[in-house]
Amino acid sequence: MKPAARIAPLGDCALQITLGARLGDATNTKVHALARRIRAAGLHGLRDLVPAYTTLTLHYDPQQWTHDTLGRALTALLTADEDAAEAPTPAREVCIPVCYGGEYGPDLIAVAAHAGLSAEAVIQRHAGALYRVYFLGFTPGFPYLGGLDPRLVMARKATPRLLTPAGSVGIAGAQTGVYPQATPGGWQIIGRTPLTLFDPARAPPCLLAPDDRVRFVAIEPAAFNLEAGGP
Amino acid sequence: MIQVEAPGLLTTVQDLGRWGHQHLGLAPGGAMDRDAARIANLLVGNDPGAAMLEITLAGPRLVLESGGWIAWTGGPSTITLNDADLPGWRPVWAPSGSRLAWGGLHRGCRGYLAVGGGIDVPLILGSRSTDLRAGIGGWRGRPLQAGDRLPIGASRRPTEKPHAGACWPRWWVRHDAPPPDQPVTLHFIPGPDWQTLPDSAREALATGAFRVDRRCDRMGLRLSGPALPAPLGPERLSAGVTCGTLQLPPDGQPILLGVDHQTTGGYPVLGTTASITRSQLAQLRAGDAISFRPLPIAEAQALHRDRERQIGRLAVALEMAWSIADGTRPQHRPPDGAHARSS
């Protein structure tokens, strides 16, 4: 028996499927598997499929579906034998070069002090882990990553920075992520990547996709400037 | 080309939104008042999803370099074309060199100006809408500025100088202006946290005790009123939200999301407004009182389909009005049985 999924309306043009109550890899994996099954089923009238930690939100055209008819179609997909569905392609692994500390990571020292580690040890632990893109949100291309070393967990800054440069790599609670755009932000910034996470002229526009795996690789400032194409 | 002499408070190029990219964190965006925008387009013979201008509270001053059909809809406003009052909700022939001055909106928050052929900006990720947060789409990913010159596409209506001066038909599309000085009623489909609210909180939301705060834009509207108690239970995990989602942050002052909403949010969700009240939502301005009425999902979707049928009939009626006319101007009365009505 599979645990029951909950389908609830989100207004009259969207609905939300909740697959679990707890944040974690197991439920998030189910969310992405369900998204793949729905996409493979080729249902018409779907405008957007938005995964999050434990939910999948479907934006649909109420001219083509009612909440009930779409709910029934989804229930069939939810209960379909997962083995019969196309085997998921192995998750894509994306390497993100990061220049840690200094002007690129002004909060690295604070994070190290908070963790009781040296700055080098923080870099080793942060760059040593394999992260999972739970979903993208907040701003275009912003990844919510799971898999941060528990030792590096640190609350947001009491006062957010007015401007965090694009590419900044930060920590907020048990989350780590990369700012695609220069925005105000309260995350503890430990480094910066020269890669562009969101470029509307690129196809696809985002470097990362939901369910990708991410590895950070420490680079020197000279390499940062080379990749960023200028001093 | 349209020359921008003065941009107004916030004037952007919008269509019906950039769909299919919410999983990457891109809001659908598009015109806040979807119906007013679609009707403006239909009036000038455009596809309902053509790009037009969305103006906010105070409109721009524009010069139309070449003659063309234009139409404005949305909140009641005073607009002059070469210093003469310009009626809304109907097609207007504007000769080349026309100067268009959009005053402030008397009521409501947003107005729409469609031009025959649409604003011809490039499609970015499938849409011409301006996404201010991502800085993409529309005119260079930003609001209009003085000195901008916007290209216009090819019009489906004749533009061979039908008249030397401005002209318009005597008919117009009827529309419901909100009654002044009364709470705006927004019907909504209750969400997971609605039932957890105490009766007094639901009563406050139902009786117009909340007003739109000054902090309101296309992303969302902060509401101010009696502080609502935080719903019980564990902290919510971020999940998908949509335009019209009513969130309750810890300070007890709800947020009503607009079209440029973040794709996911972690605040408790009290509900999401029905799509038939989208125009009322789009026209809310600071100080407006709101009352929220629950609506069953099946009823909301039936009303949505009725609304789409009305827009479809309006499109047919407008085509007939044009085809019966002599081809250079819309006739002065709509044909029998095709009374254009938007609501």
Coordinates of C-alpha atoms in Angstrom, one line a residue:
Chain A
M1 CA 0.0 0.0 0.0
K2 CA 1.3 3.4 -0.9
P3 CA 0.7 6.2 1.6
A4 CA -2.2 8.3 0.4
A5 CA -1.4 11.5 -1.5
R6 CA -3.6 14.5 -0.8
I7 CA -5.0 16.6 -3.7
A8 CA -6.3 20.0 -2.8
P9 CA -7.4 23.0 -5.0
L10 CA -5.2 26.0 -5.1
G11 CA -7.9 28.3 -6.5
D12 CA -9.8 27.3 -9.7
C13 CA -6.8 27.1 -12.0
A14 CA -4.3 25.0 -10.0
L15 CA -4.2 22.1 -7.6
Q16 CA -1.6 20.8 -5.2
I17 CA -0.6 17.2 -4.6
T18 CA 1.0 16.6 -1.2
L19 CA 3.1 13.4 -1.0
G20 CA 4.4 13.7 2.5
A21 CA 4.7 16.0 5.5
R22 CA 8.5 15.8 6.1
L23 CA 11.3 17.5 4.4
G24 CA 13.7 14.9 3.1
D25 CA 15.2 13.1 0.1
A26 CA 12.6 10.3 0.1
T27 CA 9.5 12.4 -0.4
N28 CA 11.2 14.9 -2.7
T29 CA 12.3 12.0 -5.0
K30 CA 8.6 10.9 -5.2
V31 CA 7.7 14.5 -6.1
H32 CA 10.0 14.5 -9.1
A33 CA 9.1 11.0 -10.1
L34 CA 5.4 12.0 -10.2
A35 CA 6.3 15.1 -12.2
R36 CA 8.0 12.8 -14.7
R37 CA 5.0 10.5 -14.9
I38 CA 2.6 13.4 -15.5
R39 CA 4.8 14.8 -18.2
A40 CA 5.2 11.4 -19.8
A41 CA 1.4 11.0 -19.8
G42 CA 1.1 14.1 -22.0
L43 CA -2.0 15.5 -20.3
H44 CA -3.4 18.4 -22.3
G45 CA -4.3 21.7 -20.7
L46 CA -1.5 21.8 -18.2
R47 CA 0.3 25.1 -18.0
D48 CA 2.9 24.6 -15.3
L49 CA 4.2 21.8 -13.1
V50 CA 5.9 23.2 -10.0
P51 CA 7.7 20.8 -7.6
A52 CA 8.6 21.8 -4.1
Y53 CA 9.9 19.9 -1.0
T54 CA 6.9 17.6 -0.6
T55 CA 4.4 18.9 -3.1
L56 CA 3.7 19.2 -6.8
T57 CA 1.5 22.1 -7.9
L58 CA -0.2 21.8 -11.3
H59 CA -1.5 25.0 -13.0
Y60 CA -4.2 24.0 -15.5
D61 CA -6.8 25.3 -17.8
P62 CA -10.2 25.0 -16.2
Q63 CA -11.8 25.1 -19.7
Q64 CA -10.2 21.6 -20.2
W65 CA -10.4 20.1 -16.7
T66 CA -12.4 20.4 -13.6
H67 CA -10.8 19.9 -10.2
D68 CA -12.5 16.5 -10.1
T69 CA -11.7 15.3 -13.6
L70 CA -8.1 16.3 -13.3
G71 CA -8.0 14.8 -9.7
R72 CA -9.2 11.5 -11.1
A73 CA -6.6 11.5 -13.9
L74 CA -3.9 12.2 -11.4
T75 CA -5.1 9.5 -9.0
A76 CA -4.7 7.0 -11.8
L77 CA -1.1 8.2 -12.3
L78 CA -0.5 8.2 -8.6
T79 CA -1.6 4.6 -8.2
A80 CA -0.1 3.4 -11.5
D81 CA 2.7 0.8 -11.0
E82 CA 5.8 2.9 -10.8
D83 CA 7.8 0.1 -12.3
A84 CA 5.7 0.3 -15.4
A85 CA 6.6 3.9 -15.9
E86 CA 9.7 4.7 -17.8
A87 CA 12.8 4.2 -15.6
P88 CA 14.0 7.7 -14.5
T89 CA 17.2 8.8 -16.1
P90 CA 20.0 9.0 -13.6
A91 CA 20.2 12.4 -12.0
R92 CA 22.4 15.0 -13.7
E93 CA 25.4 16.1 -11.8
V94 CA 26.5 19.7 -12.2
C95 CA 29.8 21.1 -10.9
I96 CA 29.8 24.7 -9.7
P97 CA 33.2 26.3 -9.2
V98 CA 33.2 28.5 -6.1
C99 CA 35.8 31.1 -4.9
Y100 CA 35.4 30.8 -1.1
G101 CA 36.1 33.6 1.4
G102 CA 37.7 37.0 1.0
E103 CA 35.6 39.5 -0.9
Y104 CA 33.7 36.7 -2.5
G105 CA 32.6 35.1 0.8
P106 CA 32.4 37.8 3.4
D107 CA 30.7 35.6 6.0
L108 CA 33.1 32.6 5.7
I109 CA 34.9 33.6 8.9
A110 CA 31.7 34.0 10.8
V111 CA 30.4 30.6 9.6
A112 CA 33.7 29.0 10.6
A113 CA 33.6 30.7 14.1
H114 CA 30.0 29.5 14.5
A115 CA 30.8 26.0 13.5
G116 CA 34.0 25.9 15.6
L117 CA 36.0 25.0 12.5
S118 CA 38.8 26.6 10.5
A119 CA 37.9 28.4 7.3
E120 CA 39.6 25.7 5.3
A121 CA 37.6 23.0 7.1
V122 CA 34.3 24.8 6.2
I123 CA 35.4 24.9 2.6
Q124 CA 36.3 21.2 2.6
R125 CA 33.0 20.3 4.2
H126 CA 30.9 22.6 1.9
A127 CA 32.7 21.5 -1.3
G128 CA 32.9 17.8 -0.2
A129 CA 29.2 17.1 -0.2
L130 CA 26.8 16.1 -3.0
Y131 CA 23.7 18.3 -2.9
R132 CA 20.3 17.7 -4.3
V133 CA 18.2 20.4 -6.1
Y134 CA 14.9 20.0 -4.2
F135 CA 13.3 22.6 -6.4
L136 CA 13.9 26.1 -8.0
G137 CA 12.0 29.1 -6.7
F138 CA 12.2 32.5 -5.0
T139 CA 13.9 34.1 -8.0
P140 CA 14.5 32.7 -11.5
G141 CA 17.0 29.8 -11.3
F142 CA 17.4 29.9 -7.4
P143 CA 18.1 26.4 -6.3
Y144 CA 16.9 25.1 -2.9
L145 CA 19.6 22.5 -2.1
G146 CA 19.5 19.7 0.4
G147 CA 22.5 17.9 1.8
L148 CA 24.3 20.6 3.8
D149 CA 26.7 19.2 6.5
P150 CA 24.9 19.6 9.8
R151 CA 28.0 21.2 11.3
L152 CA 27.6 24.2 8.8
V153 CA 24.0 25.0 9.7
M154 CA 23.7 28.6 10.7
A155 CA 20.8 31.1 11.0
R156 CA 20.3 33.9 8.5
K157 CA 22.0 37.3 9.2
A158 CA 20.0 39.4 11.7
T159 CA 20.0 42.3 9.1
P160 CA 19.8 41.3 5.4
R161 CA 22.4 42.7 3.1
L162 CA 21.0 45.4 0.7
L163 CA 22.7 43.7 -2.2
T164 CA 24.1 40.3 -2.5
P165 CA 26.1 39.9 -5.8
A166 CA 24.9 37.4 -8.4
G167 CA 26.6 34.0 -8.0
S168 CA 26.9 34.4 -4.2
V169 CA 26.9 31.0 -2.4
G170 CA 25.2 31.1 1.0
I171 CA 23.9 29.3 4.0
A172 CA 20.5 29.8 5.7
G173 CA 19.6 27.4 8.4
A174 CA 20.0 23.9 7.0
Q175 CA 19.9 25.2 3.4
T176 CA 22.6 26.2 1.1
G177 CA 22.1 27.9 -2.3
V178 CA 23.3 30.2 -5.0
Y179 CA 21.9 33.6 -5.8
P180 CA 21.3 33.8 -9.6
Q181 CA 20.6 37.6 -9.5
A182 CA 22.0 40.4 -7.4
T183 CA 19.3 40.8 -4.8
P184 CA 18.9 41.9 -1.2
G185 CA 19.4 38.8 1.0
G186 CA 20.0 37.5 4.5
W187 CA 22.0 34.4 3.8
Q188 CA 25.5 33.9 5.2
I189 CA 27.6 34.3 2.1
I190 CA 30.7 32.1 2.0
G191 CA 31.7 32.3 -1.6
R192 CA 30.8 33.2 -5.2
T193 CA 30.6 31.3 -8.5
P194 CA 31.5 32.9 -11.8
L195 CA 28.8 30.8 -13.6
T196 CA 25.6 32.4 -14.7
L197 CA 22.7 30.5 -13.2
F198 CA 19.9 32.3 -15.2
D199 CA 20.3 33.5 -18.7
P200 CA 17.0 34.0 -20.7
A201 CA 18.9 33.8 -24.0
R202 CA 20.2 30.3 -23.1
A203 CA 18.2 27.1 -23.7
P204 CA 17.4 26.0 -21.1
P205 CA 17.6 29.4 -19.3
C206 CA 18.7 27.9 -16.0
L207 CA 21.9 26.2 -15.2
L208 CA 20.2 23.9 -12.8
A209 CA 16.9 21.9 -13.0
P210 CA 14.8 20.3 -10.2
D211 CA 16.3 17.0 -9.0
D212 CA 19.8 17.7 -10.3
R213 CA 22.8 16.9 -8.1
V214 CA 25.3 19.6 -7.4
R215 CA 28.9 19.6 -6.4
F216 CA 30.8 22.7 -5.4
V217 CA 34.5 22.9 -6.4
A218 CA 36.8 25.4 -4.7
I219 CA 38.7 27.6 -7.1
E220 CA 41.3 30.5 -6.7
P221 CA 40.4 34.1 -7.3
A222 CA 42.5 34.0 -10.5
A223 CA 40.4 31.2 -11.9
F224 CA 37.2 33.1 -10.9
N225 CA 38.3 36.1 -12.9
L226 CA 39.2 34.0 -15.8
E227 CA 35.8 32.3 -15.9
A228 CA 33.9 35.5 -15.2
G229 CA 35.7 36.9 -18.3
G230 CA 37.4 39.9 -16.6
P231 CA 39.2 41.2 -13.6
Chain B
M1 CA 6.4 53.4 -33.4
I2 CA 5.0 54.8 -30.1
Q3 CA 7.2 57.5 -28.6
V4 CA 7.2 57.8 -24.8
E5 CA 7.2 61.4 -23.7
A6 CA 6.5 60.7 -20.1
P7 CA 6.3 57.1 -18.8
G8 CA 3.7 57.5 -16.0
L9 CA 4.1 55.8 -12.6
L10 CA 4.7 52.3 -13.8
T11 CA 4.0 51.4 -17.4
T12 CA 5.0 48.0 -18.8
V13 CA 4.5 45.9 -21.8
Q14 CA 2.4 42.9 -20.9
D15 CA 0.6 40.0 -22.6
L16 CA -1.2 37.1 -21.0
G17 CA 1.9 35.7 -19.3
R18 CA 5.0 33.6 -19.5
W19 CA 3.8 30.1 -18.8
G20 CA 5.7 26.8 -18.5
H21 CA 8.7 28.1 -16.5
Q22 CA 7.4 28.2 -13.0
H23 CA 9.5 25.1 -12.1
L24 CA 12.5 27.3 -12.9
G25 CA 11.3 30.0 -10.5
L26 CA 9.8 32.3 -13.2
A27 CA 6.4 33.8 -12.3
P28 CA 3.8 33.7 -15.1
G29 CA 3.3 37.5 -14.9
G30 CA 1.3 39.1 -17.7
A31 CA -1.5 41.6 -17.4
M32 CA -2.9 41.8 -13.9
D33 CA -6.5 42.6 -15.2
R34 CA -6.6 39.8 -17.7
D35 CA -10.1 40.5 -18.9
A36 CA -9.5 44.3 -19.5
A37 CA -6.3 43.5 -21.4
R38 CA -8.0 40.8 -23.6
I39 CA -10.9 43.1 -24.4
A40 CA -8.6 46.0 -25.3
N41 CA -6.9 43.7 -27.8
L42 CA -10.1 42.3 -29.2
L43 CA -11.4 45.9 -29.8
V44 CA -8.5 46.7 -32.1
G45 CA -8.6 43.3 -33.9
N46 CA -5.7 41.7 -32.1
D47 CA -5.3 38.3 -30.8
P48 CA -6.4 38.5 -27.1
G49 CA -2.9 37.6 -26.1
A50 CA -1.1 40.4 -28.1
A51 CA 1.3 42.6 -26.2
M52 CA -0.2 45.9 -24.9
L53 CA 0.7 48.5 -22.3
E54 CA -0.3 48.2 -18.7
I55 CA -0.4 51.5 -16.9
T56 CA -0.5 51.9 -13.1
L57 CA -2.5 54.7 -11.3
A58 CA -1.0 57.5 -13.4
G59 CA -0.6 57.0 -17.1
P60 CA 2.0 58.0 -19.7
R61 CA 2.1 60.7 -22.4
L62 CA 2.6 59.1 -25.8
V63 CA 3.0 60.1 -29.4
L64 CA 1.7 57.7 -32.1
E65 CA 4.1 58.2 -35.0
S66 CA 1.8 56.5 -37.5
G67 CA -2.0 56.3 -37.6
G68 CA -3.6 53.3 -36.1
W69 CA -6.5 51.7 -34.1
I70 CA -6.2 52.0 -30.4
A71 CA -8.4 51.1 -27.4
W72 CA -8.1 51.6 -23.7
T73 CA -9.8 49.7 -21.0
G74 CA -9.4 49.1 -17.3
G75 CA -10.0 51.4 -14.4
P76 CA -12.0 54.6 -15.1
S77 CA -9.6 57.4 -16.3
T78 CA -9.5 60.6 -18.2
I79 CA -7.4 60.3 -21.4
T80 CA -7.0 62.9 -24.0
L81 CA -6.2 62.4 -27.7
N82 CA -4.8 65.7 -29.1
D83 CA -6.4 67.5 -26.1
A84 CA -9.9 66.0 -26.7
D85 CA -11.4 63.5 -24.3
L86 CA -11.0 60.0 -25.5
P87 CA -13.7 57.4 -24.7
G88 CA -12.6 54.0 -23.5
W89 CA -13.8 50.4 -24.2
R90 CA -14.2 51.0 -27.9
P91 CA -11.8 51.1 -30.9
V92 CA -10.6 54.6 -31.8
W93 CA -8.8 55.6 -35.0
A94 CA -5.8 57.8 -34.0
P95 CA -4.2 59.7 -36.9
S96 CA -0.4 59.8 -37.2
G97 CA 1.2 62.2 -34.8
S98 CA -1.6 61.8 -32.3
R99 CA -0.6 62.8 -28.8
L100 CA -2.1 60.7 -26.1
A101 CA -2.1 61.9 -22.5
W102 CA -3.4 59.5 -19.8
G103 CA -4.4 61.3 -16.6
G104 CA -4.7 59.6 -13.2
L105 CA -7.2 56.8 -12.7
H106 CA -10.3 58.0 -10.9
R107 CA -10.8 54.5 -9.4
G108 CA -9.1 51.2 -9.7
C109 CA -5.4 50.7 -10.2
R110 CA -4.6 49.6 -13.8
G111 CA -5.4 50.6 -17.3
Y112 CA -4.7 49.0 -20.6
L113 CA -3.8 50.5 -24.0
A114 CA -3.9 48.2 -27.0
V115 CA -2.8 49.2 -30.5
G116 CA -3.7 47.4 -33.7
G117 CA -0.9 44.9 -34.4
G118 CA 0.3 44.8 -30.8
I119 CA 3.6 46.1 -29.3
D120 CA 6.2 44.3 -31.4
V121 CA 8.8 43.3 -28.8
P122 CA 10.7 40.0 -29.0
L123 CA 9.3 36.9 -27.5
I124 CA 11.4 35.9 -24.5
L125 CA 10.8 32.4 -23.2
G126 CA 7.5 32.4 -25.1
S127 CA 6.1 35.7 -23.9
R128 CA 6.4 39.5 -24.4
S129 CA 5.5 40.3 -20.8
T130 CA 7.8 42.4 -18.7
D131 CA 9.2 40.4 -15.8
L132 CA 10.5 43.2 -13.5
R133 CA 12.1 40.8 -11.0
A134 CA 14.0 38.8 -13.6
G135 CA 14.6 41.9 -15.7
I136 CA 13.5 40.2 -18.9
G137 CA 10.8 40.6 -21.6
G138 CA 8.7 43.6 -22.6
W139 CA 10.7 46.7 -23.4
R140 CA 14.3 45.8 -22.3
G141 CA 13.0 44.1 -19.2
R142 CA 12.0 47.3 -17.5
P143 CA 9.2 49.9 -17.2
L144 CA 9.0 52.4 -19.9
Q145 CA 11.1 55.6 -19.7
A146 CA 10.9 58.9 -21.5
G147 CA 12.5 58.7 -24.9
D148 CA 11.6 55.0 -25.5
R149 CA 10.3 54.2 -29.0
L150 CA 8.2 51.1 -29.1
P151 CA 7.7 49.2 -32.4
I152 CA 4.2 48.2 -33.5
G153 CA 3.2 45.0 -35.4
A154 CA 1.1 44.7 -38.5
S155 CA -2.5 45.5 -37.8
R156 CA -5.3 43.2 -39.1
R157 CA -7.6 46.3 -39.4
P158 CA -7.2 48.7 -42.3
T159 CA -4.8 51.5 -41.5
E160 CA -5.0 53.4 -44.9
K161 CA -6.0 56.7 -43.3
P162 CA -9.7 56.2 -43.0
H163 CA -10.2 59.6 -41.5
A164 CA -8.1 62.8 -41.2
G165 CA -9.0 63.2 -37.6
A166 CA -9.7 60.8 -34.7
C167 CA -13.0 58.9 -34.8
W168 CA -14.7 56.1 -33.0
P169 CA -18.0 54.3 -33.0
R170 CA -21.0 55.1 -30.8
W171 CA -21.0 51.7 -29.3
W172 CA -18.7 50.4 -26.6
V173 CA -18.2 47.3 -24.6
R174 CA -20.2 47.4 -21.4
H175 CA -18.3 46.7 -18.2
D176 CA -19.0 46.8 -14.5
A177 CA -17.2 49.5 -12.7
P178 CA -16.9 48.7 -9.0
P179 CA -19.4 50.7 -6.7
P180 CA -17.4 53.3 -4.9
D181 CA -16.9 53.3 -1.1
Q182 CA -17.9 49.7 -0.6
P183 CA -15.6 46.8 0.2
V184 CA -14.6 44.9 -2.9
T185 CA -15.9 41.4 -2.6
L186 CA -13.3 38.7 -3.6
H187 CA -14.7 35.2 -3.8
F188 CA -12.1 32.6 -2.9
I189 CA -11.6 28.9 -2.7
P190 CA -10.6 28.1 0.9
G191 CA -7.1 26.6 1.4
P192 CA -5.6 24.2 4.0
D193 CA -5.3 26.8 6.8
W194 CA -8.8 28.5 6.5
Q195 CA -10.5 26.0 8.8
T196 CA -7.8 26.5 11.4
L197 CA -8.7 30.2 11.8
P198 CA -10.9 31.1 14.8
D199 CA -14.4 32.4 13.9
S200 CA -13.5 35.9 14.8
A201 CA -10.7 35.9 12.2
R202 CA -12.9 34.5 9.5
E203 CA -15.5 37.1 10.4
A204 CA -13.0 39.9 10.0
L205 CA -12.0 38.7 6.6
A206 CA -15.6 38.3 5.5
T207 CA -16.8 41.8 6.6
G208 CA -14.3 44.1 5.0
A209 CA -12.1 44.7 8.1
F210 CA -9.0 44.5 5.9
R211 CA -7.7 47.3 3.7
V212 CA -5.0 47.3 1.0
D213 CA -1.8 48.6 2.4
R214 CA 0.5 51.0 0.6
R215 CA 2.9 48.1 0.0
C216 CA 1.1 46.7 -3.0
D217 CA 2.4 45.9 -6.4
R218 CA 2.3 43.3 -9.1
M219 CA 4.0 40.8 -6.8
G220 CA 1.5 41.0 -4.0
L221 CA -0.7 43.2 -1.8
R222 CA -0.1 43.6 1.9
L223 CA -3.4 43.9 3.7
S224 CA -3.8 45.7 7.0
G225 CA -6.5 45.1 9.7
P226 CA -6.9 43.3 13.0
A227 CA -3.9 40.9 13.5
L228 CA -5.0 37.4 12.7
P229 CA -3.7 34.6 14.9
A230 CA -1.0 32.4 13.4
P231 CA -2.5 29.0 12.3
L232 CA -1.5 26.1 14.6
G233 CA 0.7 23.2 13.6
P234 CA 4.3 22.9 12.4
E235 CA 6.0 25.4 10.2
R236 CA 4.8 25.1 6.6
L237 CA 7.2 23.9 3.9
S238 CA 7.5 26.1 0.8
A239 CA 5.0 25.0 -1.8
G240 CA 3.6 26.3 -5.1
V241 CA 1.4 29.4 -4.9
T242 CA -0.5 31.3 -7.5
C243 CA -2.0 34.7 -8.3
G244 CA -4.8 35.3 -5.7
T245 CA -3.3 33.1 -3.0
L246 CA -4.0 34.6 0.4
Q247 CA -1.0 34.0 2.7
L248 CA -0.8 34.6 6.4
P249 CA 2.7 35.6 7.6
P250 CA 3.6 35.6 11.3
D251 CA 2.7 39.3 11.8
G252 CA -1.0 38.3 11.2
Q253 CA -1.4 40.7 8.3
P254 CA -2.4 38.8 5.2
I255 CA -0.7 39.0 1.8
L256 CA -2.7 38.6 -1.4
L257 CA -0.4 37.5 -4.2
G258 CA -0.3 39.2 -7.7
V259 CA 0.8 37.8 -11.1
D260 CA 4.5 38.4 -10.4
H261 CA 4.3 36.2 -7.3
Q262 CA 7.2 34.1 -6.2
T263 CA 6.6 30.6 -7.6
T264 CA 6.7 29.0 -4.1
G265 CA 5.9 30.3 -0.7
G266 CA 6.1 29.0 2.9
Y267 CA 3.5 31.0 4.7
P268 CA 0.2 29.4 5.7
V269 CA -2.4 29.6 2.9
L270 CA -5.9 30.7 3.8
G271 CA -7.2 30.3 0.2
T272 CA -6.9 31.5 -3.4
T273 CA -9.3 34.0 -5.0
A274 CA -11.5 32.7 -7.8
S275 CA -10.3 33.6 -11.3
I276 CA -13.6 35.4 -12.0
T277 CA -12.6 38.0 -9.4
R278 CA -9.2 38.5 -11.1
S279 CA -10.2 41.9 -12.4
Q280 CA -11.4 43.1 -9.0
L281 CA -8.1 42.0 -7.5
A282 CA -6.1 43.7 -10.3
Q283 CA -7.9 47.0 -9.7
L284 CA -7.4 47.1 -5.9
R285 CA -5.4 50.2 -4.7
A286 CA -4.1 51.3 -1.4
G287 CA -6.9 52.0 1.1
D288 CA -9.5 49.8 -0.6
A289 CA -11.5 47.6 1.8
I290 CA -11.9 43.9 0.9
S291 CA -14.3 41.3 2.0
F292 CA -13.6 37.6 1.3
R293 CA -16.4 35.1 0.5
P294 CA -15.7 31.4 0.3
L295 CA -16.9 29.8 -3.0
P296 CA -17.0 26.1 -3.7
I297 CA -14.5 25.0 -6.3
A298 CA -17.1 23.5 -8.7
E299 CA -19.0 26.8 -8.7
A300 CA -15.8 28.8 -9.3
Q301 CA -14.9 26.7 -12.3
A302 CA -18.5 26.9 -13.7
L303 CA -18.3 30.7 -13.4
H304 CA -14.8 30.7 -15.1
R305 CA -16.2 28.8 -18.0
D306 CA -19.2 31.2 -18.3
R307 CA -16.7 34.0 -18.4
E308 CA -14.7 32.5 -21.1
R309 CA -17.8 31.9 -23.2
Q310 CA -18.7 35.6 -22.8
I311 CA -15.3 36.7 -24.0
G312 CA -15.7 34.3 -26.9
R313 CA -19.1 35.8 -27.8
L314 CA -17.6 39.3 -27.5
A315 CA -14.9 38.4 -29.9
V316 CA -17.5 37.1 -32.5
A317 CA -19.6 40.2 -32.0
L318 CA -16.7 42.5 -32.6
E319 CA -15.6 40.6 -35.7
M320 CA -19.2 41.1 -37.0
A321 CA -19.2 44.8 -36.2
W322 CA -16.0 45.2 -38.3
S323 CA -17.1 43.0 -41.2
I324 CA -20.5 44.8 -41.6
A325 CA -18.7 48.2 -41.5
D326 CA -17.3 49.5 -44.8
G327 CA -13.9 48.2 -44.0
T328 CA -12.4 51.5 -43.0
R329 CA -14.1 52.1 -39.8
P330 CA -16.2 50.1 -37.3
Q331 CA -19.9 50.8 -37.9
H332 CA -21.6 53.0 -35.4
R333 CA -24.0 50.4 -34.0
P334 CA -23.4 46.8 -33.3
P335 CA -25.5 44.4 -35.4
D336 CA -28.7 43.1 -33.9
G337 CA -28.2 40.3 -31.4
A338 CA -24.5 41.1 -31.0
H339 CA -24.6 43.6 -28.2
A340 CA -21.1 43.6 -27.0
R341 CA -21.1 42.9 -23.3
S342 CA -18.1 42.0 -21.2
S343 CA -19.8 41.2 -17.9

